Amino acid sequence: MATENIGVLKALDSAKVQLYHFTAIVITGMGFFTDAYDIFCISIVTKLLGRIYYTPADHSAPGTLPPAVNSAVTAATLCGTFTGQLFFGWLGDKLGRKRVYGVTLLLMVFCSIASGLSFGKEPAGVIVTLCFFRFWLGFGIGGDYPLSATIMSEYANKRTRGGFIAAVFAMQGIGILFGGIVGLTVAGAFNDQYKSVKFSADPIKSLPPQADYVWRIILMVGALPAALTYYWRMKMPETARYTALVARNAKQAAADMSMVLQVEVQPEMEVETTRDSYSLFSSEFAKRHGLHLVGTAVCWFLVDVGYYSQNLFQKNIFTSINWLPAAKEMSAIEEVYKIARAQTLIALCGTVPGYWFTVALIDHLGRFAIQIIGFFFMSVFMFGIAIPYDHWKLTQNRIGFVVLYAFTFFFANFGPNTTTFIVPAEIFPARLRSTCHGISAATGKIGAIAGSLGFSYASEDPNPKADDKGYPPGIGIRKTLLILAGVNLAGVLFTLLVPESKGKSLEELTGENEEEMGETITA
């Protein structure tokens, strides 16, 4: 009996949309809410860290993080995420999705709190402990990528599977928005309570001692949504596809899904099922799925180069077009407030809508079309910003800049930032699905690290007198944006390696229902 004829798999593919599907979206999606909050909230507080720990003794200028320190703080979480994606992706196929799902959440809770409790008052002690805990925070975040995507894909029916997985990932946008709101709330409350003045008026009073609490609170809030989700995540049963196809226990799979779907699923007393004989590093895998893995991994790499560099260094871009005042014209806490306000506005207008457009349309337009459209229009709008860059620096043109900049985020999320998350969870065999998703995601994080660190250096002004202290001259923001536009165009080409998965069962996509039955499972 082919895998497509296993009753529990047929029941999953044809199941009506019901409450449990939405419950699963919330449970798995809250991990991504937390992931996005934890990764991107650091961009709100790095300027504050520079003022608190690196302001010159003579107060000649507001402090900024030295290049190496800024790179370490930015990259620590991304490096941890890269490692976690590979490790937990592999572990999810070896031990099962559920057995390791709670570990990732506990790591996020503990390390979010620990990040805000970074030890000591000296810069070295604070930064070292901050980077240490944010690496392990990233390790937990990394595990959430392959596990959440795989779990949702294996629970969903084939008709609405894309929308369900996209809805899980769309919680990332809500997390980014929530990070901005938390930054606004905390900085606004401290600014009202501890009145401070701009740096140019009084350097000492511009940085009240209480400012040290601001960044710590913002980082620690990330533990809350993860902690609230832990109980419900542990109540989820193992996915039926893993239980039936990998653990080879069709009776247990049927029992679990009868409870979940609230319908009677009859277990087969003797079920023959495909058990792939080839491994990840075999020639058979290379023949069947090698180009698919190259396509999913490279596309994820390319989109993350642009997406993370833009997200993590929004403040640099806003300052360059004079949307944010110069640092000396703000107090330390006021600067946090204005950076958070800008991030919230971009998230509200561009980032969040893009995710939910994908949720609504992906099972109608398909993954391939949305990814091509997204990469193409990201390039168009980046060219639109970069080519007439001096035009957007004029005060009267700032609104136009914000609109174009928001559209780059809209088409990232109504495009490859979402589809690169979805497709690897659909097109690989059940026994390798989590691993291949982890490899694709980890390749993306290499792009994120390269993009965020490269942008921080490349975007510096070519004039040595105009660039940030400690940074070598770069090529400027305009040329950097032109490079990012070219990267997105390359994404259009590599999308051609990725198959369309709309409307097909997972077993159709992976070829698991075409192979001869090699083993018999006795329920």
Coordinates of C-alpha atoms in Angstrom, one line a residue:
M1 CA 0.0 0.0 0.0
A2 CA 1.5 3.3 -1.0
T3 CA 2.0 6.1 1.5
E4 CA -0.8 8.1 -0.1
N5 CA -3.2 5.3 0.9
I6 CA -2.4 5.4 4.6
G7 CA -5.7 6.4 6.2
V8 CA -4.2 9.0 8.5
L9 CA -2.3 10.7 5.7
K10 CA -5.4 10.8 3.6
A11 CA -7.4 12.2 6.5
L12 CA -4.8 15.0 7.0
D13 CA -4.7 16.0 3.4
S14 CA -8.5 16.2 3.1
A15 CA -9.3 17.5 6.6
K16 CA -11.6 20.6 6.8
V17 CA -10.1 23.7 8.3
Q18 CA -11.0 23.6 12.0
L19 CA -10.1 25.1 15.3
Y20 CA -7.1 22.9 15.9
H21 CA -5.4 24.3 12.8
F22 CA -5.7 27.8 14.2
T23 CA -4.5 26.6 17.6
A24 CA -1.5 25.1 15.9
I25 CA -0.8 28.3 14.1
V26 CA -0.8 30.3 17.4
I27 CA 1.3 27.7 19.3
T28 CA 4.0 27.4 16.6
G29 CA 3.7 31.1 15.5
M30 CA 4.3 32.4 19.0
G31 CA 7.8 31.0 18.7
F32 CA 8.3 33.2 15.6
F33 CA 6.8 36.1 17.4
T34 CA 9.5 35.7 20.0
D35 CA 12.2 35.0 17.5
A36 CA 11.6 38.2 15.6
Y37 CA 11.3 40.3 18.7
D38 CA 14.6 38.9 20.1
I39 CA 16.6 39.2 16.9
F40 CA 15.4 42.7 15.8
C41 CA 15.0 44.5 19.2
I42 CA 18.8 44.8 19.4
S43 CA 18.7 47.4 16.6
I44 CA 16.7 49.6 18.9
V45 CA 19.2 49.6 21.8
T46 CA 22.7 49.5 20.2
K47 CA 22.9 53.3 20.0
L48 CA 22.0 53.4 23.7
L49 CA 24.7 50.8 24.5
G50 CA 27.2 53.0 22.8
R51 CA 26.2 56.1 24.8
I52 CA 26.2 54.2 28.1
Y53 CA 29.5 52.3 27.8
Y54 CA 31.6 54.1 25.2
T55 CA 31.0 57.8 25.6
P56 CA 34.5 59.6 25.7
A57 CA 35.6 60.8 29.1
D58 CA 35.7 64.4 27.8
H59 CA 32.1 64.1 26.5
S60 CA 33.2 65.5 23.2
A61 CA 30.6 63.4 21.3
P62 CA 27.9 60.8 22.1
G63 CA 29.4 57.4 22.5
T64 CA 29.0 54.8 19.8
L65 CA 29.9 51.1 19.8
P66 CA 33.3 50.4 18.3
P67 CA 33.1 48.5 14.9
A68 CA 34.2 45.2 16.3
V69 CA 31.8 45.4 19.3
N70 CA 28.9 46.5 17.1
S71 CA 29.6 43.6 14.8
A72 CA 29.8 41.1 17.7
V73 CA 26.5 42.4 19.2
T74 CA 24.7 42.2 15.9
A75 CA 26.1 38.9 14.8
A76 CA 26.0 36.9 18.1
T77 CA 22.3 36.0 17.8
L78 CA 22.6 35.3 14.0
C79 CA 25.6 32.9 14.6
G80 CA 23.6 31.1 17.3
T81 CA 20.6 30.9 15.0
F82 CA 22.8 29.3 12.2
T83 CA 24.1 26.7 14.6
G84 CA 20.6 26.0 16.0
Q85 CA 19.0 25.5 12.6
L86 CA 21.5 22.8 11.6
F87 CA 21.5 21.0 15.0
F88 CA 17.8 21.0 15.8
G89 CA 16.9 20.4 12.1
W90 CA 18.9 17.2 12.3
L91 CA 17.6 16.3 15.7
G92 CA 14.0 16.8 14.7
D93 CA 14.4 14.1 12.1
K94 CA 16.3 11.8 14.5
L95 CA 14.2 12.1 17.6
G96 CA 10.9 13.5 16.4
R97 CA 9.6 17.1 16.1
K98 CA 7.8 17.2 19.5
R99 CA 10.6 15.7 21.6
V100 CA 12.9 18.7 21.0
Y101 CA 10.3 21.4 20.4
G102 CA 10.1 22.5 24.0
V103 CA 13.9 22.7 24.4
T104 CA 14.1 25.6 21.9
L105 CA 11.5 27.6 23.8
L106 CA 13.2 27.1 27.2
L107 CA 16.5 28.3 25.7
M108 CA 14.7 31.4 24.4
V109 CA 13.1 32.2 27.8
F110 CA 16.3 31.7 29.9
C111 CA 18.6 33.6 27.5
S112 CA 16.2 36.5 26.9
I113 CA 16.2 37.1 30.7
A114 CA 20.0 36.5 31.0
S115 CA 20.7 39.0 28.1
G116 CA 19.1 41.7 30.2
L117 CA 21.1 40.7 33.3
S118 CA 24.5 41.0 31.6
F119 CA 27.1 41.1 34.3
G120 CA 29.2 44.0 35.5
K121 CA 29.4 47.7 34.9
E122 CA 32.5 47.7 32.7
P123 CA 32.0 47.7 29.0
A124 CA 34.0 44.5 28.4
G125 CA 32.0 42.5 31.0
V126 CA 28.6 43.7 29.8
I127 CA 29.3 43.1 26.1
V128 CA 30.9 39.7 26.6
T129 CA 28.1 38.4 28.6
L130 CA 25.5 40.0 26.4
C131 CA 27.0 38.3 23.3
F132 CA 27.3 35.0 25.1
F133 CA 23.7 34.8 26.1
R134 CA 22.5 36.2 22.8
F135 CA 24.4 33.4 21.0
W136 CA 22.5 30.8 23.0
L137 CA 19.3 32.7 22.5
G138 CA 20.0 32.5 18.8
F139 CA 20.6 28.8 19.2
G140 CA 17.1 28.3 20.5
I141 CA 15.6 30.6 17.9
G142 CA 17.4 28.6 15.2
G143 CA 15.7 25.4 16.3
D144 CA 12.3 27.0 16.0
Y145 CA 12.7 27.5 12.2
P146 CA 12.8 23.8 11.0
L147 CA 10.7 22.4 13.7
S148 CA 7.8 24.9 13.4
A149 CA 7.7 24.9 9.7
T150 CA 7.8 21.1 9.5
I151 CA 5.2 20.6 12.2
M152 CA 2.8 23.0 10.5
S153 CA 3.3 21.5 7.1
E154 CA 2.7 18.0 8.4
Y155 CA -0.5 19.0 10.3
A156 CA -2.0 21.0 7.4
N157 CA -4.3 19.8 4.6
K158 CA -2.9 20.1 1.1
R159 CA -5.5 22.8 0.0
T160 CA -4.6 25.4 2.6
R161 CA -1.1 24.2 3.7
G162 CA 0.7 27.2 2.2
G163 CA -1.5 29.7 4.0
F164 CA -1.1 27.9 7.3
I165 CA 2.7 27.8 7.2
A166 CA 2.7 31.4 6.0
A167 CA 0.5 32.4 9.0
V168 CA 3.1 30.8 11.3
F169 CA 5.9 32.8 9.7
A170 CA 3.7 36.0 9.6
M171 CA 4.0 36.1 13.4
Q172 CA 7.5 37.3 12.8
G173 CA 6.1 40.6 11.5
I174 CA 3.9 40.9 14.6
G175 CA 7.1 40.3 16.7
I176 CA 9.0 43.1 14.9
L177 CA 6.0 45.4 15.4
F178 CA 5.8 44.5 19.0
G179 CA 9.5 45.2 19.5
G180 CA 9.0 48.7 18.2
I181 CA 6.0 49.2 20.5
V182 CA 7.9 47.9 23.5
G183 CA 10.8 50.3 22.7
L184 CA 8.3 53.2 22.4
T185 CA 6.6 52.3 25.6
V186 CA 9.7 51.8 27.7
A187 CA 11.7 54.7 26.3
G188 CA 8.6 57.0 26.5
A189 CA 8.0 56.0 30.2
F190 CA 11.6 56.6 31.2
N191 CA 11.8 59.8 29.2
D192 CA 8.7 61.2 31.0
Q193 CA 9.9 60.1 34.4
Y194 CA 13.6 61.2 34.1
K195 CA 13.6 64.4 32.1
S196 CA 16.8 64.6 30.1
V197 CA 18.2 67.1 27.7
K198 CA 19.9 66.8 24.3
F199 CA 23.6 66.0 24.3
S200 CA 24.6 69.3 22.8
A201 CA 23.0 71.2 25.7
D202 CA 24.4 69.1 28.5
P203 CA 26.3 65.8 27.7
I204 CA 26.0 64.5 31.3
K205 CA 22.3 65.2 31.8
S206 CA 21.5 63.7 28.4
L207 CA 22.4 60.3 29.8
P208 CA 20.6 59.7 33.1
P209 CA 21.8 56.7 35.1
Q210 CA 18.4 55.1 34.7
A211 CA 19.0 54.7 31.0
D212 CA 20.9 51.5 31.8
Y213 CA 17.5 49.9 32.7
V214 CA 15.9 50.7 29.3
W215 CA 17.9 48.3 27.1
R216 CA 17.8 45.6 29.8
I217 CA 14.0 45.7 30.0
I218 CA 13.5 45.8 26.3
L219 CA 15.7 42.6 25.9
M220 CA 14.1 40.8 28.8
V221 CA 10.5 41.3 27.6
G222 CA 11.2 38.7 24.8
A223 CA 11.0 36.0 27.4
L224 CA 7.3 36.6 28.1
P225 CA 5.6 35.3 24.9
A226 CA 7.8 32.2 24.8
A227 CA 7.1 31.4 28.5
L228 CA 3.3 31.7 27.9
T229 CA 3.5 29.2 25.0
Y230 CA 5.5 26.5 26.6
Y231 CA 2.6 24.5 28.2
W232 CA 0.6 24.4 25.0
R233 CA 3.6 23.4 22.9
M234 CA 4.2 20.4 25.2
K235 CA 0.5 19.3 24.8
M236 CA 0.8 19.0 21.0
P237 CA 1.1 15.4 19.8
E238 CA 3.9 14.2 17.4
T239 CA 3.0 14.8 13.8
A240 CA 1.2 11.9 12.1
R241 CA 3.6 11.9 9.2
Y242 CA 6.6 11.5 11.4
T243 CA 5.0 8.8 13.5
A244 CA 3.7 6.9 10.4
L245 CA 6.5 7.4 7.9
V246 CA 9.6 7.7 10.1
A247 CA 8.8 6.1 13.5
R248 CA 6.6 3.6 11.5
N249 CA 3.8 3.4 14.0
A250 CA 0.6 3.9 12.0
K251 CA -1.7 2.9 14.9
Q252 CA -0.3 5.7 17.1
A253 CA -0.5 8.2 14.3
A254 CA -4.1 7.3 13.7
A255 CA -4.9 7.7 17.4
D256 CA -3.1 11.1 17.7
M257 CA -4.9 12.5 14.6
S258 CA -8.3 11.1 15.7
M259 CA -7.9 13.3 18.8
V260 CA -6.6 16.3 16.9
L261 CA -8.9 16.3 13.9
Q262 CA -11.9 15.2 16.0
V263 CA -12.8 12.5 13.5
E264 CA -12.4 8.7 13.6
V265 CA -9.3 7.6 11.7
Q266 CA -9.1 3.9 11.4
P267 CA -5.6 2.5 11.7
E268 CA -4.5 -0.2 9.2
M269 CA -3.7 -3.5 10.9
E270 CA -0.9 -4.0 8.4
V271 CA 0.4 -0.9 6.7
E272 CA 3.1 -0.9 4.1
T273 CA 4.8 2.4 3.7
T274 CA 7.8 3.9 2.0
R275 CA 11.0 4.1 3.9
D276 CA 13.5 6.0 1.9
S277 CA 16.7 4.0 1.7
Y278 CA 18.9 6.9 0.6
S279 CA 20.6 9.4 3.0
L280 CA 21.2 13.1 2.7
F281 CA 24.7 12.7 1.3
S282 CA 23.8 9.9 -1.2
S283 CA 23.8 10.2 -5.0
E284 CA 20.1 9.2 -5.0
F285 CA 19.3 12.3 -2.9
A286 CA 21.4 14.5 -5.1
K287 CA 19.5 13.1 -8.2
R288 CA 16.1 13.6 -6.7
H289 CA 16.4 16.7 -4.5
G290 CA 19.9 18.1 -5.0
L291 CA 18.9 21.0 -7.2
H292 CA 15.9 21.7 -5.0
L293 CA 18.1 22.0 -1.9
V294 CA 20.5 24.3 -3.8
G295 CA 17.5 26.4 -4.9
T296 CA 15.9 26.7 -1.4
A297 CA 19.2 27.4 0.3
V298 CA 20.6 30.0 -2.2
C299 CA 17.3 31.8 -2.4
W300 CA 17.1 32.0 1.4
F301 CA 20.7 33.3 1.4
L302 CA 20.0 36.0 -1.1
V303 CA 16.8 37.3 0.5
D304 CA 18.5 37.4 4.0
V305 CA 21.4 39.4 2.7
G306 CA 19.1 42.3 2.0
Y307 CA 16.4 41.7 4.6
Y308 CA 18.5 41.6 7.7
S309 CA 20.9 44.4 6.6
Q310 CA 17.9 46.7 6.1
N311 CA 16.2 45.7 9.3
L312 CA 19.2 45.8 11.6
F313 CA 20.5 49.0 10.2
Q314 CA 17.3 51.0 9.6
K315 CA 18.6 53.6 12.1
N316 CA 21.7 54.3 9.9
I317 CA 19.5 54.8 6.8
F318 CA 17.0 57.0 8.7
T319 CA 19.9 59.2 10.0
S320 CA 21.5 59.5 6.6
I321 CA 18.3 61.0 5.1
N322 CA 17.9 63.2 8.2
W323 CA 14.7 61.5 9.2
L324 CA 16.3 61.0 12.6
P325 CA 18.2 64.0 14.1
A326 CA 21.9 63.8 14.7
A327 CA 22.8 62.0 17.9
K328 CA 24.0 65.2 19.6
E329 CA 20.6 66.8 19.1
M330 CA 18.9 64.1 21.2
S331 CA 19.2 62.6 24.7
A332 CA 20.1 59.0 25.0
I333 CA 16.5 57.8 25.9
E334 CA 15.0 60.1 23.3
E335 CA 17.1 58.5 20.6
V336 CA 15.8 55.0 21.6
Y337 CA 12.3 56.4 21.4
K338 CA 12.8 57.9 17.9
I339 CA 14.5 54.8 16.5
A340 CA 11.7 52.6 17.9
R341 CA 9.1 55.0 16.4
A342 CA 10.7 54.7 12.9
Q343 CA 10.9 50.9 13.2
T344 CA 7.3 50.7 14.2
L345 CA 6.1 52.8 11.3
I346 CA 8.0 50.8 8.7
A347 CA 6.7 47.5 10.3
L348 CA 3.1 48.8 10.4
C349 CA 3.1 50.1 6.8
G350 CA 5.3 47.6 5.0
T351 CA 6.5 44.6 6.9
V352 CA 3.3 43.3 8.5
P353 CA 0.9 43.8 5.5
G354 CA 3.4 41.9 3.3
Y355 CA 3.2 38.7 5.5
W356 CA -0.6 38.7 5.5
F357 CA -0.9 39.3 1.8
T358 CA 1.1 36.1 1.4
V359 CA -1.2 34.2 3.8
A360 CA -4.2 35.3 1.8
L361 CA -2.9 34.6 -1.7
I362 CA -0.3 31.9 -1.6
D363 CA -2.7 29.0 -2.1
H364 CA -4.1 30.9 -5.1
L365 CA -1.0 32.3 -6.8
G366 CA 1.4 29.7 -5.7
R367 CA 4.8 29.8 -4.1
F368 CA 6.8 30.2 -7.3
A369 CA 4.9 33.3 -8.5
I370 CA 5.0 35.1 -5.2
Q371 CA 8.7 34.5 -4.8
I372 CA 9.5 35.8 -8.3
I373 CA 7.2 38.9 -7.8
G374 CA 8.8 39.6 -4.4
F375 CA 12.4 39.4 -5.6
F376 CA 11.7 41.5 -8.7
F377 CA 9.9 44.3 -6.9
M378 CA 12.4 44.4 -4.1
S379 CA 15.0 45.2 -6.7
V380 CA 12.7 47.8 -8.4
F381 CA 12.1 49.7 -5.2
M382 CA 15.8 49.5 -4.1
F383 CA 16.8 50.9 -7.4
G384 CA 14.1 53.6 -6.9
I385 CA 15.7 54.6 -3.6
A386 CA 19.4 54.3 -4.6
I387 CA 19.6 55.9 -8.1
P388 CA 18.1 59.3 -7.0
Y389 CA 19.4 58.9 -3.5
D390 CA 20.3 62.6 -3.0
H391 CA 16.8 63.5 -4.0
W392 CA 15.4 61.6 -1.0
K393 CA 17.7 63.4 1.4
L394 CA 15.8 66.6 0.9
T395 CA 13.4 67.4 3.7
Q396 CA 10.3 67.7 1.5
N397 CA 10.9 64.3 0.0
R398 CA 11.2 62.2 3.1
I399 CA 7.6 60.9 2.9
G400 CA 8.3 59.6 -0.6
F401 CA 11.4 57.8 0.7
V402 CA 9.5 56.2 3.6
V403 CA 6.9 54.9 1.1
L404 CA 9.5 53.3 -1.2
Y405 CA 11.4 51.9 1.7
A406 CA 8.3 50.4 3.2
F407 CA 7.5 48.8 -0.2
T408 CA 10.9 47.0 -0.1
F409 CA 9.8 45.3 3.1
F410 CA 6.3 44.7 1.8
F411 CA 7.6 42.8 -1.2
A412 CA 10.2 41.0 0.9
N413 CA 7.4 39.5 3.0
F414 CA 4.9 39.2 0.2
G415 CA 7.7 37.4 -1.5
P416 CA 10.9 35.4 -0.7
N417 CA 11.2 36.1 3.0
T418 CA 8.0 34.1 3.5
T419 CA 8.2 31.6 0.6
T420 CA 11.8 30.5 1.4
F421 CA 10.4 29.5 4.8
I422 CA 7.5 27.5 3.4
V423 CA 8.9 25.5 0.4
P424 CA 11.7 23.6 2.3
A425 CA 9.0 22.3 4.7
E426 CA 7.1 20.8 1.7
I427 CA 9.4 19.3 -1.0
F428 CA 11.7 17.0 1.0
P429 CA 11.0 13.5 2.3
A430 CA 9.6 13.2 5.8
R431 CA 12.7 11.5 7.2
L432 CA 14.9 14.4 5.9
R433 CA 12.4 17.3 6.0
S434 CA 13.5 19.0 9.2
T435 CA 17.2 18.5 8.3
C436 CA 16.8 20.0 4.8
H437 CA 14.8 22.9 6.2
G438 CA 17.5 23.5 8.7
I439 CA 20.2 23.5 6.0
S440 CA 18.2 26.0 3.9
A441 CA 17.6 28.3 6.9
A442 CA 21.2 28.1 8.1
T443 CA 22.4 29.1 4.6
G444 CA 20.0 32.0 4.9
K445 CA 21.6 33.0 8.2
I446 CA 25.0 33.1 6.5
G447 CA 23.5 35.6 4.2
A448 CA 22.1 37.5 7.1
I449 CA 25.5 37.6 8.8
A450 CA 27.2 38.7 5.6
G451 CA 24.6 41.3 4.8
S452 CA 24.4 42.8 8.3
L453 CA 28.1 43.0 8.9
G454 CA 28.9 43.9 5.3
F455 CA 26.3 46.7 5.3
S456 CA 27.7 48.2 8.5
Y457 CA 31.1 48.7 6.9
A458 CA 30.1 49.2 3.2
S459 CA 27.5 51.9 4.0
E460 CA 30.0 54.2 5.7
D461 CA 30.7 57.4 3.8
P462 CA 33.6 57.3 1.4
N463 CA 34.9 60.6 3.0
P464 CA 37.0 59.6 6.0
K465 CA 35.9 62.8 7.8
A466 CA 32.2 62.0 7.5
D467 CA 32.1 58.3 8.5
D468 CA 31.5 57.0 12.0
K469 CA 34.3 56.9 14.4
G470 CA 36.4 53.8 14.2
Y471 CA 35.0 52.6 10.8
P472 CA 37.1 52.7 7.6
P473 CA 35.7 54.6 4.7
G474 CA 33.0 52.6 2.8
I475 CA 31.2 53.0 -0.5
G476 CA 28.2 54.8 1.0
I477 CA 24.6 53.9 1.4
R478 CA 23.6 54.6 -2.2
K479 CA 26.1 52.1 -3.7
T480 CA 25.3 49.6 -1.0
L481 CA 21.6 49.7 -1.9
L482 CA 22.5 49.2 -5.5
I483 CA 24.4 46.1 -4.6
L484 CA 21.4 44.8 -2.6
A485 CA 19.1 45.4 -5.6
G486 CA 21.5 43.3 -7.7
V487 CA 21.4 40.5 -5.1
N488 CA 17.6 40.4 -5.3
L489 CA 17.7 40.1 -9.1
A490 CA 19.9 37.0 -8.6
G491 CA 17.2 35.6 -6.5
V492 CA 14.8 35.7 -9.5
L493 CA 17.2 33.4 -11.3
F494 CA 17.7 30.9 -8.5
T495 CA 13.9 30.7 -7.9
L496 CA 13.8 28.7 -11.2
L497 CA 15.4 25.7 -9.3
V498 CA 12.5 25.6 -6.8
P499 CA 9.4 23.5 -7.8
E500 CA 5.8 24.7 -7.3
S501 CA 4.1 22.9 -4.4
K502 CA 0.6 24.4 -4.4
G503 CA -2.2 21.9 -4.1
K504 CA -0.1 18.8 -3.9
S505 CA 0.2 16.4 -0.9
L506 CA 3.6 16.2 0.7
E507 CA 4.0 12.6 -0.5
E508 CA 3.3 13.6 -4.1
L509 CA 6.0 16.4 -3.8
T510 CA 8.6 14.2 -2.3
G511 CA 8.0 11.1 -4.4
E512 CA 7.3 9.0 -1.3
N513 CA 4.2 7.6 -2.8
E514 CA 5.9 6.4 -6.0
E515 CA 8.4 4.0 -4.6
E516 CA 8.0 0.3 -4.0
M517 CA 7.0 -0.7 -0.5
G518 CA 10.2 -1.9 1.2
E519 CA 9.0 -2.6 4.7
T520 CA 5.9 -3.7 6.5
I521 CA 4.7 -2.0 9.7
T522 CA 2.6 -3.9 12.0
A523 CA 0.3 -1.6 13.9

